[in-house]
Short mmCIF file of C-alpha atoms and ligand atoms in Angstrom, two decimals:
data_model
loop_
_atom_site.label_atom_id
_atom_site.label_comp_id
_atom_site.label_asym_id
_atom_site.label_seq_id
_atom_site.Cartn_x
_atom_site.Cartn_y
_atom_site.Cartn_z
CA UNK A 21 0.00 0.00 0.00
CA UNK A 22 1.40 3.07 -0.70
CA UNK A 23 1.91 6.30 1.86
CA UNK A 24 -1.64 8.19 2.21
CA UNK A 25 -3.39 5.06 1.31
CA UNK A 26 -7.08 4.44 3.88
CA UNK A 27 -7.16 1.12 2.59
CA UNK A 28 -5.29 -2.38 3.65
CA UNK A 29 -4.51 -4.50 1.21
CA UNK A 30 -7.65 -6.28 2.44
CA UNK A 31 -10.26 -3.63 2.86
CA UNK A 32 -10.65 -0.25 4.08
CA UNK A 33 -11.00 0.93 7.63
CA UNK A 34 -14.57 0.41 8.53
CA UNK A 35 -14.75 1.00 12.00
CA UNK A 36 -12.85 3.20 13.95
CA UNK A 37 -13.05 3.33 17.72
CA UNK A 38 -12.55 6.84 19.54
CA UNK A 39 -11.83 7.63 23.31
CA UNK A 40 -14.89 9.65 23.79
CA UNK A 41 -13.22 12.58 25.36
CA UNK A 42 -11.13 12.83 22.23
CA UNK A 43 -14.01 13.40 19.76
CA UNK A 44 -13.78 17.00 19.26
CA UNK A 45 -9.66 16.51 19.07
CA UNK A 46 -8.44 17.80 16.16
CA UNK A 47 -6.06 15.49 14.88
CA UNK A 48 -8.80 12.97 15.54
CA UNK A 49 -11.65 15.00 13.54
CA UNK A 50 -9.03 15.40 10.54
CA UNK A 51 -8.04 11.71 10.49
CA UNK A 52 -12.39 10.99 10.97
CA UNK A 53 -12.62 13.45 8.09
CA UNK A 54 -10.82 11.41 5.95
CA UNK A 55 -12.75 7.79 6.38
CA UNK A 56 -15.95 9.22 5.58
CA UNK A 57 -18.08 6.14 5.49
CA UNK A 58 -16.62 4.28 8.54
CA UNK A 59 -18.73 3.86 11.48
CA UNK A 60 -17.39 5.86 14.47
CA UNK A 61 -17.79 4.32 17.90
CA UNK A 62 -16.74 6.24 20.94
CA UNK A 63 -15.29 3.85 23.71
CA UNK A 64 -13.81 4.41 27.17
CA UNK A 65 -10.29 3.35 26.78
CA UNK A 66 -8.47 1.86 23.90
CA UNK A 67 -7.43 -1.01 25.99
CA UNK A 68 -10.97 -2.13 26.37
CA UNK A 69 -11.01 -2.82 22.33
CA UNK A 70 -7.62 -3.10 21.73
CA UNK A 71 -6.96 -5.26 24.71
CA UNK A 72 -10.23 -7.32 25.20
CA UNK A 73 -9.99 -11.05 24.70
CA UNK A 74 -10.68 -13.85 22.64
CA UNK A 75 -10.03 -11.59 19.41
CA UNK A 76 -9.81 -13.21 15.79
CA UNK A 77 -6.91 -12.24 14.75
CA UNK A 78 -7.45 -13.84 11.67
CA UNK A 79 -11.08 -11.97 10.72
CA UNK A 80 -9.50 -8.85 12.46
CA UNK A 81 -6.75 -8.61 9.52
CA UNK A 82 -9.37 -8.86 6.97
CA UNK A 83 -11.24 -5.57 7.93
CA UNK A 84 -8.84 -4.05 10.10
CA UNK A 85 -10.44 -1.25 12.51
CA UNK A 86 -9.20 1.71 13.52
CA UNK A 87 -8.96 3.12 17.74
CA UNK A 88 -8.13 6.72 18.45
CA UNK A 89 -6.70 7.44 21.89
CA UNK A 90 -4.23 9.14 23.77
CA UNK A 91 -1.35 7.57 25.29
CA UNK A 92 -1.15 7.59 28.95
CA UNK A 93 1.55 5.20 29.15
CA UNK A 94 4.33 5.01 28.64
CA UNK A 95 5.93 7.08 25.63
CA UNK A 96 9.48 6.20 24.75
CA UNK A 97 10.97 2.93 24.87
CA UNK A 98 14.61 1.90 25.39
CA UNK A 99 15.87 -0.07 22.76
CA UNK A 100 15.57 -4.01 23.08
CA UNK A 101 18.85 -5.97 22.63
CA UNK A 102 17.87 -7.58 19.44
CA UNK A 103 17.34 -3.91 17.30
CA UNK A 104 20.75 -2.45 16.05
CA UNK A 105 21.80 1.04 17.26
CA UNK A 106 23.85 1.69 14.87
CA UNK A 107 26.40 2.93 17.51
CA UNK A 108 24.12 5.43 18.84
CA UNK A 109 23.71 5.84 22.84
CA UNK A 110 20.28 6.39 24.39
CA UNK A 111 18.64 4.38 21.69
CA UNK A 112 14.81 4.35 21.95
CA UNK A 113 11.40 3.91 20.35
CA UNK A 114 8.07 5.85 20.40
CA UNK A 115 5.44 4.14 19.79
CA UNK A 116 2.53 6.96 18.52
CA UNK A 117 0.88 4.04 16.34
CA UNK A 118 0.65 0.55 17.43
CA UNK A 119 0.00 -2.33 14.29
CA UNK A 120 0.46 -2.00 11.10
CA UNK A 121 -1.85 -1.35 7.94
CA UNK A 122 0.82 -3.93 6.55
CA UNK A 123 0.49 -7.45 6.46
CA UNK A 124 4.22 -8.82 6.55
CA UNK A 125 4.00 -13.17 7.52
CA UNK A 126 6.90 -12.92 9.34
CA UNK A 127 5.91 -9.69 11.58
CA UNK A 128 6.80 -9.60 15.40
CA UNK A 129 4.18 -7.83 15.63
CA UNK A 130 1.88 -10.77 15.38
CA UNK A 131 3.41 -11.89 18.21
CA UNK A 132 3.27 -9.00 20.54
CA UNK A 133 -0.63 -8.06 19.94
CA UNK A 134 -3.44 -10.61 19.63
CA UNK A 135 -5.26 -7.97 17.55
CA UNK A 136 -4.62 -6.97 14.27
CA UNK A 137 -6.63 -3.82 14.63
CA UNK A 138 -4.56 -0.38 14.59
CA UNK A 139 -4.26 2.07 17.40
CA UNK A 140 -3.36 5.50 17.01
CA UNK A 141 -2.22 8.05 19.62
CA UNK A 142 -3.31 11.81 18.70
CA UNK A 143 -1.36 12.79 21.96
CA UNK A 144 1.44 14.48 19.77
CA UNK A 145 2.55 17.15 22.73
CA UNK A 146 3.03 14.53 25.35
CA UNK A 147 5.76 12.28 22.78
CA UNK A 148 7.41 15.83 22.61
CA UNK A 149 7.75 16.38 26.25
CA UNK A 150 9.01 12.99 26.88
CA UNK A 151 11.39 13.95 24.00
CA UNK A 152 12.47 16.87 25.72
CA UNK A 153 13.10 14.56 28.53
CA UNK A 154 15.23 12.05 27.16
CA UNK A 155 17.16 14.64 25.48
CA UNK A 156 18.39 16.86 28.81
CA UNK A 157 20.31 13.31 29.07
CA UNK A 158 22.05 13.12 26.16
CA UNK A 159 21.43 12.36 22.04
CA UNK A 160 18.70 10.51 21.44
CA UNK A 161 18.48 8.54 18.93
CA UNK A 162 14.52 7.31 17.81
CA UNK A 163 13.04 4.82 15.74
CA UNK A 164 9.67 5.97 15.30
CA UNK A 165 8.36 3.53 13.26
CA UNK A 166 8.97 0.59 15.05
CA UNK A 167 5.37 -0.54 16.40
CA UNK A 168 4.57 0.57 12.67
CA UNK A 169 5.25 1.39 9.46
CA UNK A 170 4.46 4.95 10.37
CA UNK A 171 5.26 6.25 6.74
CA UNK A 172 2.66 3.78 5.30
CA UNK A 173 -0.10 5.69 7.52
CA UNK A 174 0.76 8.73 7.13
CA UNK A 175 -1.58 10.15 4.66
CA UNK A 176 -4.22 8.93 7.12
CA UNK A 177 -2.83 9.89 10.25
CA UNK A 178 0.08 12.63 9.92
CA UNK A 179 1.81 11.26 12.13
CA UNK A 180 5.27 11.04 10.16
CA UNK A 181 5.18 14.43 9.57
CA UNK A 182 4.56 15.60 12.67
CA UNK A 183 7.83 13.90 13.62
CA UNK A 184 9.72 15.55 10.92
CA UNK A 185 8.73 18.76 11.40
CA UNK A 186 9.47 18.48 15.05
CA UNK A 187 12.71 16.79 14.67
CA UNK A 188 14.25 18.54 11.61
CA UNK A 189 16.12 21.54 13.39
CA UNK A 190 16.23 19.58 17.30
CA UNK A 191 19.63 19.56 18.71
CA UNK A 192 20.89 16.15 19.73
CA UNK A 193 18.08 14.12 17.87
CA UNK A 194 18.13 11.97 15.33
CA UNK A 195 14.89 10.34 14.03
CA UNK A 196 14.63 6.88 11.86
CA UNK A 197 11.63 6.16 10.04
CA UNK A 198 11.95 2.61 8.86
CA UNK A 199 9.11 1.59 5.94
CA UNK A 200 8.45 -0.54 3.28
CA UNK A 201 6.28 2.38 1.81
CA UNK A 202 7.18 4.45 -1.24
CA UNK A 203 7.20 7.66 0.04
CA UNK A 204 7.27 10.58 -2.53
CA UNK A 205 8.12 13.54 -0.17
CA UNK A 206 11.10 13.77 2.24
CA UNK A 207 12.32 16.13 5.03
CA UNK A 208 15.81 16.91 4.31
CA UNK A 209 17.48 17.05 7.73
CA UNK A 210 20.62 16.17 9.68
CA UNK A 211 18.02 14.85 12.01
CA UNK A 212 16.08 12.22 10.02
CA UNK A 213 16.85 9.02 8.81
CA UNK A 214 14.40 7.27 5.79
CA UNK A 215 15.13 3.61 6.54
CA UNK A 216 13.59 1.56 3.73
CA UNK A 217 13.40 -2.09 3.62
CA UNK A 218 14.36 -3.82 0.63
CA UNK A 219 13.61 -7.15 -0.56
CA UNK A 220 13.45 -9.03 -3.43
CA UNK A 221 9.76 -9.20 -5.00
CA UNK A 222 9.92 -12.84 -4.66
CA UNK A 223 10.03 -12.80 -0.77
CA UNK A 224 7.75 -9.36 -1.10
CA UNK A 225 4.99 -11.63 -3.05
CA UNK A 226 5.06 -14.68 -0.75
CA UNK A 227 5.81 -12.97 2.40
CA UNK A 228 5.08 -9.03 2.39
CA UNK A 229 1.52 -8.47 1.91
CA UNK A 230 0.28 -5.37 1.09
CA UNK A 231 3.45 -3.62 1.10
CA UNK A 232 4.51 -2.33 -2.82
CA UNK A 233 6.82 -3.96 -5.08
CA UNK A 234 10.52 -3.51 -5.29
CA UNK A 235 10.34 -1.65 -7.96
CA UNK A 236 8.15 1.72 -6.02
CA UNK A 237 10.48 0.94 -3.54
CA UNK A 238 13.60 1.44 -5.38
CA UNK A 239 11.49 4.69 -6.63
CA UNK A 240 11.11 6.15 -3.54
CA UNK A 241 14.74 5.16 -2.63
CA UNK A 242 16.12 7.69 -5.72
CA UNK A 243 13.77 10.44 -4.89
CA UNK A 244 15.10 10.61 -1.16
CA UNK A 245 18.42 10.61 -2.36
CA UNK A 246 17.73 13.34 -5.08
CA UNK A 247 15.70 15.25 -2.54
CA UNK A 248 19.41 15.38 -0.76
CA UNK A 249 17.44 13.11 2.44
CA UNK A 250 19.49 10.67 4.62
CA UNK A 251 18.65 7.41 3.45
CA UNK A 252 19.56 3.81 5.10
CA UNK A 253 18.93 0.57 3.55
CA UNK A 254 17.79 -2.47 5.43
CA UNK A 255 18.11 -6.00 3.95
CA UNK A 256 16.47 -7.09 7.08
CA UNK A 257 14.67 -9.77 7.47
CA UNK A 258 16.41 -11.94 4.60
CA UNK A 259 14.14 -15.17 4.44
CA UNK A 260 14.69 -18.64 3.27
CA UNK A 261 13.23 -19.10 -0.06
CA UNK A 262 14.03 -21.40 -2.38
CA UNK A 263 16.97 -20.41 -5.03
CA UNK A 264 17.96 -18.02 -2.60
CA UNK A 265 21.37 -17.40 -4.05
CA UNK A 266 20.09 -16.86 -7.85
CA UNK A 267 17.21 -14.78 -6.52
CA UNK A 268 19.20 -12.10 -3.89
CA UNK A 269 22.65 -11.64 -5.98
CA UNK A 270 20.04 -10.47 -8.49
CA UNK A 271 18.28 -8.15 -6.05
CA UNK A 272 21.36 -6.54 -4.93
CA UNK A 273 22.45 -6.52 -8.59
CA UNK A 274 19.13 -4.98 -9.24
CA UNK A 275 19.64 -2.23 -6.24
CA UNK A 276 22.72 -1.21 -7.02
CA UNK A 277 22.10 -0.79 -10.43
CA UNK A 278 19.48 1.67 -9.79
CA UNK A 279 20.74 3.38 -6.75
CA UNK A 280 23.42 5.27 -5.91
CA UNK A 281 25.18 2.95 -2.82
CA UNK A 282 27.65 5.94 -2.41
CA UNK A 283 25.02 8.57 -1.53
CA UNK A 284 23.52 5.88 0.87
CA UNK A 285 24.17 6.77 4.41
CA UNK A 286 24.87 2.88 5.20
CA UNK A 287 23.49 -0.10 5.17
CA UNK A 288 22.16 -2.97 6.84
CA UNK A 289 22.17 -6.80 6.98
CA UNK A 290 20.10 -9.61 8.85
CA UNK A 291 18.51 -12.84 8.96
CA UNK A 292 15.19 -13.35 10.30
CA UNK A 293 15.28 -13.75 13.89
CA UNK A 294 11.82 -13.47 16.38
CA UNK A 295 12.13 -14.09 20.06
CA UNK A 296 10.88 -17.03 20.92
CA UNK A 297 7.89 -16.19 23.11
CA UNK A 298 6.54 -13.50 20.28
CA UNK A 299 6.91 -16.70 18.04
CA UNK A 300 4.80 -19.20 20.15
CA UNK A 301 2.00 -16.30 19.86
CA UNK A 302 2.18 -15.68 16.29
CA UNK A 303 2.32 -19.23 15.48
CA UNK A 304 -1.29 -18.84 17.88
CA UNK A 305 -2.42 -15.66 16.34
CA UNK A 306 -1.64 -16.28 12.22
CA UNK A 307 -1.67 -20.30 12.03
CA UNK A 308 -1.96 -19.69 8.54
CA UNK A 309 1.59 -18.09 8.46
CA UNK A 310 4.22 -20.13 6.83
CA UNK A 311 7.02 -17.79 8.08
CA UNK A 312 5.55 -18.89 11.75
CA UNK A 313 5.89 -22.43 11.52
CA UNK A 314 9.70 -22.91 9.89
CA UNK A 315 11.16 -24.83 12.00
CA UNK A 316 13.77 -22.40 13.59
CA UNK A 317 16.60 -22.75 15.81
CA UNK A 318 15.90 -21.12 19.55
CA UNK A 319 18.97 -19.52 20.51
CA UNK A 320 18.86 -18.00 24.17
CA UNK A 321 15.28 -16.92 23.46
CA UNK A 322 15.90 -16.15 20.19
CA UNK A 323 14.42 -18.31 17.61
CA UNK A 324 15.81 -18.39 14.28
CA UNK A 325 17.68 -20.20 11.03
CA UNK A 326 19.98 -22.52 11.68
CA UNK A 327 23.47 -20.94 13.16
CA UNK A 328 25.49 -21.92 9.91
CA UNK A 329 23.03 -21.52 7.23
CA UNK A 330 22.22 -17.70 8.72
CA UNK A 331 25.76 -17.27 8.49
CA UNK A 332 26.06 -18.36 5.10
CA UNK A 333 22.64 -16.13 3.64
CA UNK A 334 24.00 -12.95 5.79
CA UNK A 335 27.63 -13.48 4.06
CA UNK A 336 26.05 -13.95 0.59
CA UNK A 337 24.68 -11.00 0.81
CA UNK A 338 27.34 -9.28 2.66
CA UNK A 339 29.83 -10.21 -0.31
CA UNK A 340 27.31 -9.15 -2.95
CA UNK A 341 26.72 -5.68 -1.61
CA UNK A 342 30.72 -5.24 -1.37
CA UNK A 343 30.81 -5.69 -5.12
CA UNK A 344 29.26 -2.04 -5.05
CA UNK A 345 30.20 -0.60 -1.85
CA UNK A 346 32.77 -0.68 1.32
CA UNK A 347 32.14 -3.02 3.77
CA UNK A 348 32.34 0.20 6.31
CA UNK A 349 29.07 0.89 5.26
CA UNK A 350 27.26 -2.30 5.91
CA UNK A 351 26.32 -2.97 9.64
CA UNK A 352 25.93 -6.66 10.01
CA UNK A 353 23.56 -8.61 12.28
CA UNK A 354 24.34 -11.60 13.80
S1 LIG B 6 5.79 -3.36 7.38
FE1 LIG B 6 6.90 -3.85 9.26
S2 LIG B 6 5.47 -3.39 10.91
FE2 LIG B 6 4.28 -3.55 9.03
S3 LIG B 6 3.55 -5.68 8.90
FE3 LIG B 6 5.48 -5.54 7.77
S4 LIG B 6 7.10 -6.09 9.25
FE4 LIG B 6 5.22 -5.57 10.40
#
């Protein structure tokens, strides 16, 4: 789906649940404004929808609804263990959306909600305070797409630009927005960092639903880097697919042939890796989902390929991109 999209790739937003004190908000009255025909329920508290139990996940991600509330919670996140930092100190998340409009097999995020419906927090002040916060500590570096792909809702919800504008001129932060979106307008800033995933279409057909080819990708990839944006390139999750070396040596062929790897800020590389207890619940939540059930390798809680043969995909493609560019860029996970 592209960026300003209302629809899923299986349906539009038909229903969207609103904390009733936020119905005269005005980030939630534009976002209303702009699903028309959806039914508008006010609730209590997003919890009670987004929380409640014995949800279908599986009818859920057919007709995905929509909650509007304000976060309460918690705000910003410290980095887990398993997300790369690219060297950066006080790394964090935000989480102002939570689910994705997306429907990736292999998501975590199957495993961390048993609903696929989307909540959005209109609370935009409050993520700047705690911003404020985090930063009379030190840089901050913030993925704000993390719970997300915050790009690929951002013609609904306006959220991504809210960041940028915030973050564009704010001393000691740095913003990534990772997609898989194709974007066609970028905030060119020191402070932001357009993170797109890449992937072959192969693994995009049988694995990344919704999300657009390789080709709008690539697109969006060249019009950041003409717009003069930061841009980083993820090869992250590479999956397991048969002919995998025929099919990713000519994806990287096929990227660096159409991108300029030396205006690329860097790079990244990793296998698909889950943590074993978000695994056990999306095997629960998406039966259906073939990236679930491969039978994967649990390494200290993390589950995933096979120690050598991750090794071996991760240095295939390693060795490819260094055909094109310096190994300096390239930040490896393993
Ligand atoms: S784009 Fe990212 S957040 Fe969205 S479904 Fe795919 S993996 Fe999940």
């Amino acid at each position: 789906m592209q960026e300003g999209s209302k629809t899923s790739s299986s349906g539009e937003i038909a229903r969207i649940y609103i904390e009733q004190d936020l119905i005269s908000d005005p980030v939630a009255l534009k976002i209303m404004g702009k699903l028309p025909s959806a039914k508008v329920i006010p609730i209590g508290h997003y919890k009670d929808v987004f929380c409640r139990p014995r949800q279908q996940y599986e009818v859920q991600r057919q007709h995905r609804s929509l909650i509007i509330a304000r976060n309460t919670g918690r705000l910003i996140y410290d980095g887990a263990p398993m997300c790369q930092d690219f060297g950066m100190e006080n790394f964090s998340y935000a989480n102002s959306l939570m689910n994705c409009i997306y429907d990736c097999d292999y998501c975590f995020l199957k495993g961390v909600y048993d609903t696929a419906n989307i909540v959005v927090f209109v609370n935009f002040e409050d993520y700047k305070k705690a911003v404020e916060e985090k930063l009379a500590q030190g840089p901050l570096y913030l993925c704000i797409s993390y719970d997300t792909d915050l790009m690929a809702l951002n013609g609904l919800c306006g959220l991504c630009d809210m960041w940028t504008d915030y973050a564009r001129d704010k001393e000691g932060l740095t913003i990534e927005i990772r997609t898989k979106s194709a974007p066609s307008h970028f905030t060119v800033s020191d402070h932001i960092i357009y993170a797109f995933t890449l992937s072959p279409d192969e693994v995009i057909a049988r694995y990344e639903h919704g999300t657009p080819g390789l080709g709008s990708r690539l697109e969006a990839v060249r019009r950041a880097l003409d717009s003069g944006a930061n841009v980083r390139l993820c090869f992250d999750p590479l999956m397991k697919i048969e002919g995998f070396d025929e099919i990713y040596n000519g994806f990287i062929d096929r990227v660096a042939s159409e991108v300029d790897l030396g205006a690329v800020r860097d790079m990244s590389v990793g296998t698909f890796r889950i943590p074993a207890d978000y695994l056990k619940r999306m095997r629960r939540n998406c039966p259906m989902s073939e990236a679930a059930w491969y039978p994967y390798d649990n390494k200290d809680g993390v589950c995933g390929y096979e120690e050598t043969l991750a090794a071996r995909m991760a240095s295939q493609v390693m060795d490819r991109l260094c055909r094109y560019t310096g190994k300096e860029k390239i930040y490896l996970w393993d």
